[in-house]
mmCIF file of C-alpha atoms in Angstrom:
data_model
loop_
_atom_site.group_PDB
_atom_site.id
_atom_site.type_symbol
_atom_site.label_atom_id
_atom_site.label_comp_id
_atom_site.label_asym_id
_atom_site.label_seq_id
_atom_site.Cartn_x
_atom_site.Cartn_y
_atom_site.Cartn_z
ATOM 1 C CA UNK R 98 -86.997 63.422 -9.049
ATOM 2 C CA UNK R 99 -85.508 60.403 -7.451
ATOM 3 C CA UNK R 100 -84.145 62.135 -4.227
ATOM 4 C CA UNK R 101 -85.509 63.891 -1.908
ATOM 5 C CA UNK R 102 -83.850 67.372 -1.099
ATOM 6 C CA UNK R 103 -81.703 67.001 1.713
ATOM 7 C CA UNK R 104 -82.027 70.645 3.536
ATOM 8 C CA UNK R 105 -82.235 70.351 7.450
ATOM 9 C CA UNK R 106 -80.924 68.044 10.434
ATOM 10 C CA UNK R 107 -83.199 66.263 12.084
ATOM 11 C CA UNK R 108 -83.125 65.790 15.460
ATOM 12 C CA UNK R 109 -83.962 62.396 16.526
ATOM 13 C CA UNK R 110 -86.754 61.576 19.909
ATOM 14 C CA UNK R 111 -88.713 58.347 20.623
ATOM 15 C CA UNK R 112 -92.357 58.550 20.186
ATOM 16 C CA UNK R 113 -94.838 55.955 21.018
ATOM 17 C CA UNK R 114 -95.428 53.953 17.756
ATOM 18 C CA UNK R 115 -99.013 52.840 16.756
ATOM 19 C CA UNK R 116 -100.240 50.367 14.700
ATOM 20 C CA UNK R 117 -99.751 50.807 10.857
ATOM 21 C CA UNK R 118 -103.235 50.279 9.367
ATOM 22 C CA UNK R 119 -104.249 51.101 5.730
ATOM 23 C CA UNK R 120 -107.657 50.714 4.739
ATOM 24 C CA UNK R 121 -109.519 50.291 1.005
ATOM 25 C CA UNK R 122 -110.472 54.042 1.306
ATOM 26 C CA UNK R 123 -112.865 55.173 -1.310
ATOM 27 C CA UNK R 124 -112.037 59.160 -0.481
ATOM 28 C CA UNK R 125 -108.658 60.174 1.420
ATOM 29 C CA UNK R 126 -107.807 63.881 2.022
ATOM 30 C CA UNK R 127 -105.663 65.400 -0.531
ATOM 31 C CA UNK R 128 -102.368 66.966 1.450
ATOM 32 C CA UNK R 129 -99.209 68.804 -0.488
ATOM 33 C CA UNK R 130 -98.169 69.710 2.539
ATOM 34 C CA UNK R 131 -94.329 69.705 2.901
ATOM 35 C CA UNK R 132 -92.561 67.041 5.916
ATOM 36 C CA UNK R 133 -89.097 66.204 7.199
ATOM 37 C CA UNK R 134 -88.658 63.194 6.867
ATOM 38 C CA UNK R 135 -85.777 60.615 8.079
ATOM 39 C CA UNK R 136 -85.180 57.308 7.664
ATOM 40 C CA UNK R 137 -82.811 55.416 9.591
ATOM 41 C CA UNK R 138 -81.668 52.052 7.752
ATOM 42 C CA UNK R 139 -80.273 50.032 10.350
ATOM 43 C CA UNK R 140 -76.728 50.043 9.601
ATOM 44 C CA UNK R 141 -74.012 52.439 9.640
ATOM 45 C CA UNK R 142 -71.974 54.686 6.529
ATOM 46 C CA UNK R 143 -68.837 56.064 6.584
ATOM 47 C CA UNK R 144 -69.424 60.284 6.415
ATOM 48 C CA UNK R 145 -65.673 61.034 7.182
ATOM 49 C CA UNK R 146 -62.428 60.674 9.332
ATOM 50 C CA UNK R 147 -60.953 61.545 12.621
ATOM 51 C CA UNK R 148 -57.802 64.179 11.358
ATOM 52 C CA UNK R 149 -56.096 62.111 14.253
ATOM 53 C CA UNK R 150 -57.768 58.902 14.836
ATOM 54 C CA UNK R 151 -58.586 58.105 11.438
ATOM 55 C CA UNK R 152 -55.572 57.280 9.802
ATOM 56 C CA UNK R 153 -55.382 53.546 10.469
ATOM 57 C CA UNK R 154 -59.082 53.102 8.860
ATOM 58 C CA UNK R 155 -57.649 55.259 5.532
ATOM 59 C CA UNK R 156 -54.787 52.489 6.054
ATOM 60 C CA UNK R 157 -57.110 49.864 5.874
ATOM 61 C CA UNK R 158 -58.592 50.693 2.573
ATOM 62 C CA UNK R 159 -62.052 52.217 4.166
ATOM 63 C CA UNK R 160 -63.474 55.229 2.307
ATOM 64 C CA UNK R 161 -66.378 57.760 2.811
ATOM 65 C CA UNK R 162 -69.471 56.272 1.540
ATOM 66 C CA UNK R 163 -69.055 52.477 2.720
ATOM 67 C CA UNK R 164 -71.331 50.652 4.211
ATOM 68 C CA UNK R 165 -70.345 48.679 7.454
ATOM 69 C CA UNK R 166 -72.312 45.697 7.799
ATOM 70 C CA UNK R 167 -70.121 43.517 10.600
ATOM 71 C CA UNK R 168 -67.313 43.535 12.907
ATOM 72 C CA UNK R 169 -65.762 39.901 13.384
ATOM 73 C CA UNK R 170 -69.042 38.694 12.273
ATOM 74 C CA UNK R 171 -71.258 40.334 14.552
ATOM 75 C CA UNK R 172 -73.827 42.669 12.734
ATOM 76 C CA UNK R 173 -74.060 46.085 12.677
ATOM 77 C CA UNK R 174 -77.852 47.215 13.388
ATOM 78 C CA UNK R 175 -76.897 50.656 14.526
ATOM 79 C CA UNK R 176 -73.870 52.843 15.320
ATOM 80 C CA UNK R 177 -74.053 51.992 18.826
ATOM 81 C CA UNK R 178 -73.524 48.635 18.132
ATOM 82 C CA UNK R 179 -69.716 49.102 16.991
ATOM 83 C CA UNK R 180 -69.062 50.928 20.377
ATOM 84 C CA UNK R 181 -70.464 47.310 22.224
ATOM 85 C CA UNK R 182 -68.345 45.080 19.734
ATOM 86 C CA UNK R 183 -65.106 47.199 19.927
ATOM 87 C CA UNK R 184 -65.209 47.212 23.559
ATOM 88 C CA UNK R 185 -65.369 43.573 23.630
ATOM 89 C CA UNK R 186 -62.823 42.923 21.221
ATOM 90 C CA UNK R 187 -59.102 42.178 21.588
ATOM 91 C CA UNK R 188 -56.306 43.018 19.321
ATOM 92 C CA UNK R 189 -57.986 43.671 15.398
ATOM 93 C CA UNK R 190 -60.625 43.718 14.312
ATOM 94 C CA UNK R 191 -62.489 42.364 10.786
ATOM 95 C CA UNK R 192 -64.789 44.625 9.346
ATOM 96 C CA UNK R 193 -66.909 43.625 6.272
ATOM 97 C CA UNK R 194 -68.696 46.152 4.171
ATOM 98 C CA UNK R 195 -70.510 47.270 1.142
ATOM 99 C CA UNK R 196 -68.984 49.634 -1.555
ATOM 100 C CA UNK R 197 -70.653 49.846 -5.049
ATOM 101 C CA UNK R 198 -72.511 46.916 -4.196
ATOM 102 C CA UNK R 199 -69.964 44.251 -3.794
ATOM 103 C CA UNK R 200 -69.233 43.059 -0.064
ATOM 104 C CA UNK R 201 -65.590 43.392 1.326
ATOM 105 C CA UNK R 202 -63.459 43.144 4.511
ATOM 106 C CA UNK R 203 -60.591 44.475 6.183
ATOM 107 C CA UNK R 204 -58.832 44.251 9.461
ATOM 108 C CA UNK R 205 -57.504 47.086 11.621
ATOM 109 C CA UNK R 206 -56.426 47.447 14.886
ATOM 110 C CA UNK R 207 -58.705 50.001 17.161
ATOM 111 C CA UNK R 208 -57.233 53.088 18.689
ATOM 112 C CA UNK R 209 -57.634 53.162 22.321
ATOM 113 C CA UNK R 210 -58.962 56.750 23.443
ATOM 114 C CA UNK R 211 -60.663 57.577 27.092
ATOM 115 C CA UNK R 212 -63.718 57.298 26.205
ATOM 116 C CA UNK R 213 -62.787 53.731 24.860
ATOM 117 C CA UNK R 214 -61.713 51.762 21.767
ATOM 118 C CA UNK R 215 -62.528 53.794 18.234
ATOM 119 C CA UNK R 216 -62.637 52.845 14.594
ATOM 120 C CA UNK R 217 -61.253 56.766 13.808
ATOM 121 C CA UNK R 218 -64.320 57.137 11.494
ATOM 122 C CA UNK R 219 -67.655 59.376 11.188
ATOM 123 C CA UNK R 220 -70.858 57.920 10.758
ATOM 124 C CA UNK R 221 -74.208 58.476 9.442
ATOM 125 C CA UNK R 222 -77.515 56.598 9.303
ATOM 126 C CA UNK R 223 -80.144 56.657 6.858
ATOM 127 C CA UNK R 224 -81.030 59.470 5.032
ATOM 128 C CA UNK R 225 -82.928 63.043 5.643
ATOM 129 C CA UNK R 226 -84.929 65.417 3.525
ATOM 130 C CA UNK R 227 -88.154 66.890 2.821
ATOM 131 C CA UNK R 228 -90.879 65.543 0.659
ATOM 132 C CA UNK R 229 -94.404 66.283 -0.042
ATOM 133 C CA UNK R 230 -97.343 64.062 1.306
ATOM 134 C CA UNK R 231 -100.168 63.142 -0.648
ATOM 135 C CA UNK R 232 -102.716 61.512 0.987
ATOM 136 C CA UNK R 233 -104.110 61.699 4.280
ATOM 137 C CA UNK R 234 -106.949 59.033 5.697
ATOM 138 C CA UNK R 235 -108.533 60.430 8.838
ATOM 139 C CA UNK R 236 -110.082 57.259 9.705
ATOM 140 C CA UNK R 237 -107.009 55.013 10.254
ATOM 141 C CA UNK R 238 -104.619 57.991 10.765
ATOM 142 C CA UNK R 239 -102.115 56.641 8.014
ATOM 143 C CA UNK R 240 -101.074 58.595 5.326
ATOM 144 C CA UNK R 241 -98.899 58.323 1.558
ATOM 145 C CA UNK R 242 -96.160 60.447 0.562
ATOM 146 C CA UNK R 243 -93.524 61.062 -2.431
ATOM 147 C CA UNK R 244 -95.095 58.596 -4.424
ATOM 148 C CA UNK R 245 -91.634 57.078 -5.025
ATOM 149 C CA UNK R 246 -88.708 55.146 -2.946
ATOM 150 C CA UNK R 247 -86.052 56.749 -1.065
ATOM 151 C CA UNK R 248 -82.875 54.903 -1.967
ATOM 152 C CA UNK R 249 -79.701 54.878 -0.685
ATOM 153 C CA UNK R 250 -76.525 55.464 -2.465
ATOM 154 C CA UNK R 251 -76.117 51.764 -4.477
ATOM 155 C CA UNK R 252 -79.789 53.185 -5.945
ATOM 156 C CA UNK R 253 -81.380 50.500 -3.519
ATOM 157 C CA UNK R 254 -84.420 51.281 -1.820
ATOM 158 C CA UNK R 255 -83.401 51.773 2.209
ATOM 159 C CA UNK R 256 -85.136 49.818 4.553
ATOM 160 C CA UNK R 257 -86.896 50.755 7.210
ATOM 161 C CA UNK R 258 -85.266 50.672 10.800
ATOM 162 C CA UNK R 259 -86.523 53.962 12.305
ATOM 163 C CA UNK R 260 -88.460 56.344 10.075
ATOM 164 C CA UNK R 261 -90.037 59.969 11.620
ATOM 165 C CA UNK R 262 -92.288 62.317 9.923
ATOM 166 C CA UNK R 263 -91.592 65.876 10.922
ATOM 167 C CA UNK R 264 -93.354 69.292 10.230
ATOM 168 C CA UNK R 265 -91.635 71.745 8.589
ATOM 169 C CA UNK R 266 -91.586 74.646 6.074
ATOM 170 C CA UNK R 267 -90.438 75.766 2.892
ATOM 171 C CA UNK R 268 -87.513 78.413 3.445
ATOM 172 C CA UNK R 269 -86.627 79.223 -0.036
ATOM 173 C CA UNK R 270 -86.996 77.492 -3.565
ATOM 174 C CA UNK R 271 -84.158 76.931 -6.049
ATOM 175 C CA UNK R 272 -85.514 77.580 -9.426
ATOM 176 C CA UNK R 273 -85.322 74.590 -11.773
ATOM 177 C CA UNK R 274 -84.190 74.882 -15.506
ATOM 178 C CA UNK R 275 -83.178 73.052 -18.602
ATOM 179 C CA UNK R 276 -80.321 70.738 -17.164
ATOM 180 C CA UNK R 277 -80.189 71.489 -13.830
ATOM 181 C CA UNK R 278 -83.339 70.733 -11.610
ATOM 182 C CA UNK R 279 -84.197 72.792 -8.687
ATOM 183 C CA UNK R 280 -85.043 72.222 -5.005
ATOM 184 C CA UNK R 281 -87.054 73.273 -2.276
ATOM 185 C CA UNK R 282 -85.055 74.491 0.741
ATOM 186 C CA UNK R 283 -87.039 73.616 4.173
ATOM 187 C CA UNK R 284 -86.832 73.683 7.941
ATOM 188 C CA UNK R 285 -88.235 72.035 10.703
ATOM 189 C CA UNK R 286 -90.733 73.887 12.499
ATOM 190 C CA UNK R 287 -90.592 71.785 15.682
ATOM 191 C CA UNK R 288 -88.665 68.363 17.286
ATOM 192 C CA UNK R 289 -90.608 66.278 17.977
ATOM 193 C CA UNK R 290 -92.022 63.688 15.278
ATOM 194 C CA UNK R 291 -95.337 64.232 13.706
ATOM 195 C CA UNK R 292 -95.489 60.219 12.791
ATOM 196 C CA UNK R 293 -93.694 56.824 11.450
ATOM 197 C CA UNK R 294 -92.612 55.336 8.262
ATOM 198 C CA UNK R 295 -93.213 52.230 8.053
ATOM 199 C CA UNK R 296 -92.997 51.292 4.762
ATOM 200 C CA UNK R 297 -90.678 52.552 1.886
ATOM 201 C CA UNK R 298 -91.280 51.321 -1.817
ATOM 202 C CA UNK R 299 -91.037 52.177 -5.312
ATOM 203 C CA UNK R 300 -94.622 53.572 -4.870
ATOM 204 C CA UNK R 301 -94.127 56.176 -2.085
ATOM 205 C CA UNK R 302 -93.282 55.936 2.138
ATOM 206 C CA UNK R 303 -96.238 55.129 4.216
ATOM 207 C CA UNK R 304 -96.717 55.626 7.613
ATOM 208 C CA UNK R 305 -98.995 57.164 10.526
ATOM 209 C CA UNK R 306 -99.285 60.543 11.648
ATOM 210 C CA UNK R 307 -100.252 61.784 15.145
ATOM 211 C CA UNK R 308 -101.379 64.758 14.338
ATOM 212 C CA UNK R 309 -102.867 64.433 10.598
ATOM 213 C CA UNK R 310 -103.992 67.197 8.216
ATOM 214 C CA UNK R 311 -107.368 69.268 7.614
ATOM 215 C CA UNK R 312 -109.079 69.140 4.627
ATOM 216 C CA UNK R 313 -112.241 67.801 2.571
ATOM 217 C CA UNK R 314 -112.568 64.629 1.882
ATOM 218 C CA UNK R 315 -112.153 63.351 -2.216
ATOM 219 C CA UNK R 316 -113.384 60.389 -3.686
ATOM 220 C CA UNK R 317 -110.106 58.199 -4.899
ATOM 221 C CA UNK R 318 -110.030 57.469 -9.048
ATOM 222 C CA UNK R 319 -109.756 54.554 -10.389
ATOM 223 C CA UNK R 320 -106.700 54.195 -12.983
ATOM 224 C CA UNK R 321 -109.111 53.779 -16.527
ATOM 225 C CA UNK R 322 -110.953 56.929 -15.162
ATOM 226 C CA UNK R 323 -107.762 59.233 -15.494
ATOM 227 C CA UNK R 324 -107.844 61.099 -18.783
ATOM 228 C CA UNK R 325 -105.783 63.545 -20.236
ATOM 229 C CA UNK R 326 -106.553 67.062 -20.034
ATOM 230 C CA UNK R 327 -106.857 70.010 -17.394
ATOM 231 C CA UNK R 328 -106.087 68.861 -13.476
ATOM 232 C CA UNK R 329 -104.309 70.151 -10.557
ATOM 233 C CA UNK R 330 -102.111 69.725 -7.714
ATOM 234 C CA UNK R 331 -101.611 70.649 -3.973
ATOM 235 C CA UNK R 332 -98.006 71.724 -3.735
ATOM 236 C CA UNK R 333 -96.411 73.722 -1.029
ATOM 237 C CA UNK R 334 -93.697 75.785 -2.361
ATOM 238 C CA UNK R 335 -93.459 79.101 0.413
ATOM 239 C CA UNK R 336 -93.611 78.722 4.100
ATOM 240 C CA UNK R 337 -96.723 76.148 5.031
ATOM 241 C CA UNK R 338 -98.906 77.708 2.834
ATOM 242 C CA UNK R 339 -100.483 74.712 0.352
ATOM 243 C CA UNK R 340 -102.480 75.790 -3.008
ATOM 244 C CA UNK R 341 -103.485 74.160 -5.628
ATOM 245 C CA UNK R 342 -101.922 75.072 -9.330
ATOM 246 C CA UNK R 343 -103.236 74.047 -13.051
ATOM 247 C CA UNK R 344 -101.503 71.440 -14.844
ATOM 248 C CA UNK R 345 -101.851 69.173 -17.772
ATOM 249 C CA UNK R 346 -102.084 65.484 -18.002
ATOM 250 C CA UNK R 347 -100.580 64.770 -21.690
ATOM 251 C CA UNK R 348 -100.498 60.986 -21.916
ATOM 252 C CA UNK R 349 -101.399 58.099 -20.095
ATOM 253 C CA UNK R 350 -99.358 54.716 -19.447
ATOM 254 C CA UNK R 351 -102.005 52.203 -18.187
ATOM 255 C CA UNK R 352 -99.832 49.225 -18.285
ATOM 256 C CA UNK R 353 -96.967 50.719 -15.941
ATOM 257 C CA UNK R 354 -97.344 49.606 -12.908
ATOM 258 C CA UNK R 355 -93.470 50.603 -10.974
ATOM 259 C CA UNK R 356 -91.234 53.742 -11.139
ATOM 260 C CA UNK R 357 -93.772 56.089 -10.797
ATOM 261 C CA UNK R 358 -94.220 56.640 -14.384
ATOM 262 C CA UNK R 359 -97.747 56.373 -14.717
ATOM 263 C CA UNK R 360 -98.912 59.799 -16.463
ATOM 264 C CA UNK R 361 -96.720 62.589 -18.260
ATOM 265 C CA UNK R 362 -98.007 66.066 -16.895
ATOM 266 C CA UNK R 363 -96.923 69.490 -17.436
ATOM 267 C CA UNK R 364 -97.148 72.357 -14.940
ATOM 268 C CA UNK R 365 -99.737 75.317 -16.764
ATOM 269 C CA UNK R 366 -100.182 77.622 -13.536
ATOM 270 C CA UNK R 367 -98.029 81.152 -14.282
ATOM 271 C CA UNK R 368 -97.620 81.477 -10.665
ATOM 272 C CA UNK R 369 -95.984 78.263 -10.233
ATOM 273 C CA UNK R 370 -93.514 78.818 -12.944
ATOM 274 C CA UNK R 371 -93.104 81.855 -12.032
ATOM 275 C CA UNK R 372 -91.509 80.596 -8.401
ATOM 276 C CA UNK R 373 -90.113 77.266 -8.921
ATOM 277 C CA UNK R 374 -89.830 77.038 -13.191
ATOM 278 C CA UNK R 375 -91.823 73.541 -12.926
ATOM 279 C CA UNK R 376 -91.034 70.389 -10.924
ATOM 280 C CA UNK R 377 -88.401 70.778 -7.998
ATOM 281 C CA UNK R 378 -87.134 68.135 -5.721
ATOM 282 C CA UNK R 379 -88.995 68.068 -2.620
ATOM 283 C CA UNK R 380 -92.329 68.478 -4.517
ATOM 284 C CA UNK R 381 -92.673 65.007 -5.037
ATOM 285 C CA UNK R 382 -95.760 63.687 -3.638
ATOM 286 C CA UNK R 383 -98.253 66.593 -4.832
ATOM 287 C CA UNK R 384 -101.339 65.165 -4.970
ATOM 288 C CA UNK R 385 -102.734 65.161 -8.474
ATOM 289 C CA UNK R 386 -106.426 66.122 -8.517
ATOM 290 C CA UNK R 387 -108.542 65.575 -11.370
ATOM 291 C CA UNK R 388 -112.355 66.213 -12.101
ATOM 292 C CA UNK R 389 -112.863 66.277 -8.124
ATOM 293 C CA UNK R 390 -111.051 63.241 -8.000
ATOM 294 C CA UNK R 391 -107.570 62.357 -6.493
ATOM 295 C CA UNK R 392 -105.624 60.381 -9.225
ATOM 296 C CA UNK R 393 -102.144 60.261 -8.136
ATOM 297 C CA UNK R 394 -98.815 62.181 -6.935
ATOM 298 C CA UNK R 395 -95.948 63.648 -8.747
ATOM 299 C CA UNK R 396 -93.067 61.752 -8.664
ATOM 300 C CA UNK R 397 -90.377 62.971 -11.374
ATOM 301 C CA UNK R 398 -89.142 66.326 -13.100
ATOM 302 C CA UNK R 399 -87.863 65.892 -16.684
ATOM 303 C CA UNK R 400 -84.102 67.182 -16.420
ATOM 304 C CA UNK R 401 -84.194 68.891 -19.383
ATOM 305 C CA UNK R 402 -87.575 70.357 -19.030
ATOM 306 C CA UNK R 403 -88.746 71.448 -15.523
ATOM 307 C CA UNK R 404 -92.211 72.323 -16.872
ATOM 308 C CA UNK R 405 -92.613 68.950 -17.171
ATOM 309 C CA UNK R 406 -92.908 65.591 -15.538
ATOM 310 C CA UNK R 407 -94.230 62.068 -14.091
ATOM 311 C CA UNK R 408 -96.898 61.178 -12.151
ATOM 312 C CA UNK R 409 -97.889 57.336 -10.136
ATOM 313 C CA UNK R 410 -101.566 56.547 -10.458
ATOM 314 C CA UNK R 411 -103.102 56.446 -6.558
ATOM 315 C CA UNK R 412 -104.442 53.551 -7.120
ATOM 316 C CA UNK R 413 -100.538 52.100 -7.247
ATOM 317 C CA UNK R 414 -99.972 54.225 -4.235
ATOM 318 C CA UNK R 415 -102.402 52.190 -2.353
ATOM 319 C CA UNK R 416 -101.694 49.055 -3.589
ATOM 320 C CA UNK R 417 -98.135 49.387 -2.253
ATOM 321 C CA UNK R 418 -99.346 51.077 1.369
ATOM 322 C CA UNK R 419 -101.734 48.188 1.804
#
């Protein structure tokens, strides 16, 4: 479950930002509460065209999905940034960018409009979605979530520029099954940010929350005291309403340390198939809780098994927020 469903729009406000702390916590509060999240990269990608202004940019060789990283070697932190170049430049422009990986240019010549000089494109920044969070530490106010990367589309992880935390809500829940994973459909329940992210790695975002999340306190597991057997998670699959359903832990995979592959599990709990046929996208995150322990978070659905999955070890989790 490598991406995170992408079901809402977020609406972007400042915030005052505190200091990201993460502390050795020997108990954390177990969450599976559902977020918005977004996560602005820095730079700027090419959604779509202008019917009237964009034709000179097609012309150019530009296409949806490229990256723009300069513009007559000045870079490109944000879209606002090509609005300040363009209206200093004079006559065409060079624009280098990013497609499949490889880094290319092109010139074109900006079309003057009243409201000033315009590459004819649509952009987007970063990416939006909802995701599950799995750990919350009251005493440092930071918390853990997906328990993998967010990645952009080369399938690199997206670095952090701006990242908001948002509360939201699960509107509806598209059944998974052999082939064809499902989602979880959510909404924002208000606009302004709940919290950063700070970090994003192949272990999970971390951040701080303003707000943070109720619940009893759990001792965190070491990795060698994960078994296999009976456990649970916290998942929230309706509304805001988190429970905790019966899984499995089949094996174990002590010496993996990336890619969230830590544990196979396998959902158990009737109810839970019953609504979402497994592992979804957007449930990634679920705290795994094990003999009163928390050992880790989902992170993957097998495609051609929803029942079943992968889970990261916390201990990994907190190696990477520290």
């Amino acid at each position: 479950m490598k991406k995170i469903a992408i079901s809402v729009l977020i609406f972007m406000v400042l915030i005052s930002v505190v200091p990201f702390e993460v502390s050795a916590a020997d108990a954390l509060v177990p969450v599976g509460q559902v977020v918005g999240l977004h996560i602005g990269d820095g730079g700027a990608v090419i959604a779509g065209f202008d019917d009237v202004l964009g034709s000179g940019a097609k012309s150019a060789g530009l296409q949806v999905g490229d990256r723009l990283v300069n513009i007559n070697g000045r870079p490109i932190v944000n879209a606002s940034d090509i609005t300040k170049i363009l209206e200093t430049a004079d006559g065409h422009v060079e624009i280098r960018y990013i497609r499949d990986g490889k880094t290319k240019s092109t010139k074109l010549l900006p079309i003057i409009t009243d409201d000033g000089p315009r590459l004819g494109v649509y952009l987007k920044q970063g990416v939006s979605g909802v995701g599950t969070v799995t750990w919350y530490d009251p005493e440092t106010g930071s918390y853990g979530a997906l328990g993998h990367g967010v990645n952009n589309s080369d399938g690199n992880l997206i670095p952090v520029g701006d990242g908001k935390l948002y509360r939201a809500a699960v509107l509806s829940v598209v059944k998974g099954k052999a082939g064809d994973p499902g989602q979880l459909l959510g909404t924002l329940r208000d606009k302004a940010p709940i919290g950063t992210i700070e970090k994003n790695t192949q272990q999970g975002i971390f951040g701080n929350t303003v707000t943070g999340w109720q619940g009893n306190l759990l001792p965190v597991a070491d990795n060698d005291e994960i078994r296999t057997g009976k456990a649970k998670i916290r998942s929230n699959v309706s509304g805001e309403d988190v429970r905790e359903y019966s899984v499995e832990i089949l094996k174990i995979y002590p010496g993996s340390k990336g890619g969230g592959r830590n544990m196979l599990i396998k959902i158990t709990d009737p109810k839970l198939l019953e609504t979402t046929g497994g592992i979804v996208q957007g449930m990634s995150g679920s705290p795994i809780i094990q003999d009163g322990k928390l050992v880790g978070a989902v992170t993957h659905v097998l495609v051609n098994d929803p029942t079943r999955g992968y889970g990261i070890f916390i201990e990994n989790m907190l190696d990477a927020a520290a």
